[in-house]
Amino acid sequence: MATTTLTPQSHSSEPKDLQGPWQGGDVLPFGSRYGKLMMWFFLLSDAFTFSGLLVSYGLLRYSHEYWPNPEKVFSSFPGIADYGWPLVFVGLMTFILIMSSVTMVLAVDAGHKRDQNKVTLYLFLTILGGIAFLGCQAAEWTHMIMEGATLSRNPFGPNFDPANHVLDFNSPQVFAQLFFGITGFHGAHVFSGVIILLVIFNNVVKGVYQRTGDYEMVEKVGLYWHFVDLVWVFVFTLFYLI
Amino acid sequence: MEHSAAHGPSGDHSHGGDHLEAHGSVFKRIWVPFFILFGLTALEFLIAFTMPSGLLRTIIFLFLTVLKAFYIIAYFMHMKFERIGLVYSVGIPFLFVVYLVILLLVEGGYIYNNTYGG
């Protein structure tokens, strides 16, 4: 598409073969434009992927008598305490992700008002939040790997005691696999979200959307970013709280 | 190309024109949902530290999680202000997930009883 703006009217200037019954560009299903709708349906399919992973996690957990206690497994605060601080670090990660969601909404809102400086500022803060979250996750993974968790070994059995460095491998071996797999898949989404945000940030700084007067691209990447936050809400509950 | 500021970035659709005014102030659309999410998360931590684990606690956690998901989707992802058709076409497929959860809860119970007896 050669036109710079994606308003419905722009299609009438396109070649004849793009008009007619299969063109459909003038129609706005549900009052939304193509890109935003497709983002929603991509997120729907992605949500099914995460649902599949999380529901099978639920099945495995539900059918085991013993399951590692999250308050013991996730009790470190990397860099400060190796154990004894249950859920504090993951609380920080949750807070970072919710805050980055808020700055993302503020960026979308500033986009509606076509305030380039504010969009730049809020997108920058969102990117910082995403990077901070990834850093926290890297620290947490490192800590778990140092404790002996691998994709096929789970050291968090009933006798696991982080204070005295006692590992107990007599526990569901799939726990660490599920933890690394699901938080890793979520982290991969955060990572690609940061990359997409950087691309959009670059466009915002260069004034691409200011020229076209259309900040919908910020809105679309915002949908993706909130989805990542949404998945984290479920990961947080299912892995760390229950 | 005519593309007035009043119409916002979404072109001429039904609620494009009154986009900013119709959905309340920034405080109501962004900060209130944020404080609700923050409060619900704080409540989850409180419950995690004070309540013994059990079926009731698990149900409370799942309920709070779905509530948080509602606020993220409705306000942050703006779903509350989209047309009902979009809400249905994205929301209804999740009945399959509900079905899968029920199916695997039943199967998980069977595996548990079969493994540990009782």
CSV table of C-alpha atoms in Angstrom, one decimal, chain A residues 64-177:
chain,number,residue,atom,x,y,z
A,64,HIS,CA,-0.1,-34.7,42.1
A,65,GLU,CA,-0.3,-35.1,45.9
A,66,TYR,CA,2.9,-33.1,46.5
A,67,TRP,CA,3.7,-29.9,44.7
A,68,PRO,CA,6.5,-27.5,45.5
A,69,ASN,CA,5.4,-24.7,47.9
A,70,PRO,CA,5.8,-21.4,46.1
A,71,GLU,CA,6.5,-19.6,49.4
A,72,LYS,CA,9.6,-21.7,49.8
A,73,VAL,CA,10.7,-21.9,46.2
A,74,PHE,CA,10.3,-18.2,45.4
A,75,SER,CA,11.6,-16.8,48.6
A,76,SER,CA,14.8,-15.1,47.3
A,77,PHE,CA,15.4,-11.5,46.4
A,78,PRO,CA,18.4,-11.6,44.0
A,79,GLY,CA,21.2,-9.4,45.2
A,80,ILE,CA,19.8,-9.0,48.7
A,81,ALA,CA,18.6,-12.3,50.2
A,82,ASP,CA,18.9,-15.9,49.1
A,83,TYR,CA,15.9,-17.0,51.0
A,84,GLY,CA,13.4,-15.8,53.6
A,85,TRP,CA,11.7,-13.2,51.5
A,86,PRO,CA,8.7,-15.0,50.1
A,87,LEU,CA,6.9,-13.4,47.1
A,88,VAL,CA,8.6,-10.0,47.6
A,89,PHE,CA,10.7,-10.1,44.4
A,90,VAL,CA,7.8,-11.4,42.3
A,91,GLY,CA,5.7,-8.6,43.9
A,92,LEU,CA,8.2,-6.1,42.5
A,93,MET,CA,8.0,-7.7,39.1
A,94,THR,CA,4.2,-7.5,39.1
A,95,PHE,CA,4.4,-3.9,40.2
A,96,ILE,CA,6.8,-3.1,37.4
A,97,LEU,CA,4.6,-4.7,34.8
A,98,ILE,CA,1.4,-3.0,36.0
A,99,MET,CA,3.2,0.3,36.0
A,100,SER,CA,4.5,-0.2,32.5
A,101,SER,CA,0.9,-1.0,31.5
A,102,VAL,CA,-0.2,2.3,33.0
A,103,THR,CA,2.5,4.3,31.1
A,104,MET,CA,1.4,2.4,27.9
A,105,VAL,CA,-2.2,3.6,28.4
A,106,LEU,CA,-1.0,7.1,29.0
A,107,ALA,CA,1.0,6.9,25.8
A,108,VAL,CA,-2.1,5.7,23.9
A,109,ASP,CA,-4.1,8.5,25.5
A,110,ALA,CA,-1.4,11.1,24.5
A,111,GLY,CA,-1.5,9.7,21.0
A,112,HIS,CA,-5.3,10.4,20.8
A,113,LYS,CA,-4.5,13.9,21.7
A,114,ARG,CA,-1.6,13.9,19.2
A,115,ASP,CA,0.9,15.1,21.8
A,116,GLN,CA,4.2,13.8,20.4
A,117,ASN,CA,6.3,14.7,23.4
A,118,LYS,CA,4.1,12.9,25.9
A,119,VAL,CA,3.8,9.8,23.6
A,120,THR,CA,7.6,9.8,23.5
A,121,LEU,CA,8.0,10.1,27.2
A,122,TYR,CA,5.4,7.4,28.1
A,123,LEU,CA,6.7,5.0,25.5
A,124,PHE,CA,10.2,5.5,26.9
A,125,LEU,CA,9.0,4.7,30.4
A,126,THR,CA,7.1,1.6,29.1
A,127,ILE,CA,10.3,0.3,27.4
A,128,LEU,CA,12.2,0.9,30.6
A,129,GLY,CA,9.6,-1.1,32.5
A,130,GLY,CA,9.8,-3.9,30.1
A,131,ILE,CA,13.6,-4.1,30.3
A,132,ALA,CA,13.4,-3.9,34.1
A,133,PHE,CA,11.0,-6.8,34.1
A,134,LEU,CA,13.2,-8.9,31.9
A,135,GLY,CA,16.2,-8.1,34.1
A,136,CYS,CA,14.2,-9.3,37.2
A,137,GLN,CA,13.3,-12.4,35.4
A,138,ALA,CA,16.9,-13.1,34.4
A,139,ALA,CA,17.9,-12.7,38.0
A,140,GLU,CA,15.2,-15.0,39.2
A,141,TRP,CA,16.0,-17.7,36.6
A,142,THR,CA,19.7,-17.5,37.5
A,143,HIS,CA,18.9,-18.0,41.1
A,144,MET,CA,16.7,-21.0,40.4
A,145,ILE,CA,19.3,-22.5,38.1
A,146,MET,CA,22.0,-22.0,40.8
A,147,GLU,CA,19.7,-23.8,43.2
A,148,GLY,CA,19.8,-26.8,40.9
A,149,ALA,CA,16.6,-26.5,38.9
A,150,THR,CA,16.9,-27.6,35.3
A,151,LEU,CA,14.4,-28.5,32.6
A,152,SER,CA,14.5,-32.1,33.8
A,153,ARG,CA,15.3,-31.8,37.5
A,154,ASN,CA,13.3,-30.2,40.3
A,155,PRO,CA,15.2,-29.8,43.6
A,156,PHE,CA,12.2,-28.4,45.5
A,157,GLY,CA,10.9,-31.6,47.1
A,158,PRO,CA,9.3,-31.8,50.6
A,159,ASN,CA,12.6,-31.6,52.4
A,160,PHE,CA,13.9,-28.6,50.3
A,161,ASP,CA,15.4,-26.1,52.7
A,162,PRO,CA,17.1,-23.0,51.1
A,163,ALA,CA,18.5,-21.9,54.5
A,164,ASN,CA,20.6,-25.0,54.9
A,165,HIS,CA,21.2,-25.7,51.2
A,166,VAL,CA,19.2,-28.9,51.4
A,167,LEU,CA,17.9,-30.1,48.0
A,168,ASP,CA,15.3,-32.7,47.6
A,169,PHE,CA,14.8,-34.2,44.1
A,170,ASN,CA,12.0,-36.5,45.2
A,171,SER,CA,9.3,-34.2,43.8
A,172,PRO,CA,7.3,-33.7,40.5
A,173,GLN,CA,10.1,-33.4,38.0
A,174,VAL,CA,7.9,-31.5,35.6
A,175,PHE,CA,7.7,-28.5,38.0
A,176,ALA,CA,10.9,-26.7,36.8
A,177,GLN,CA,10.1,-27.6,33.2
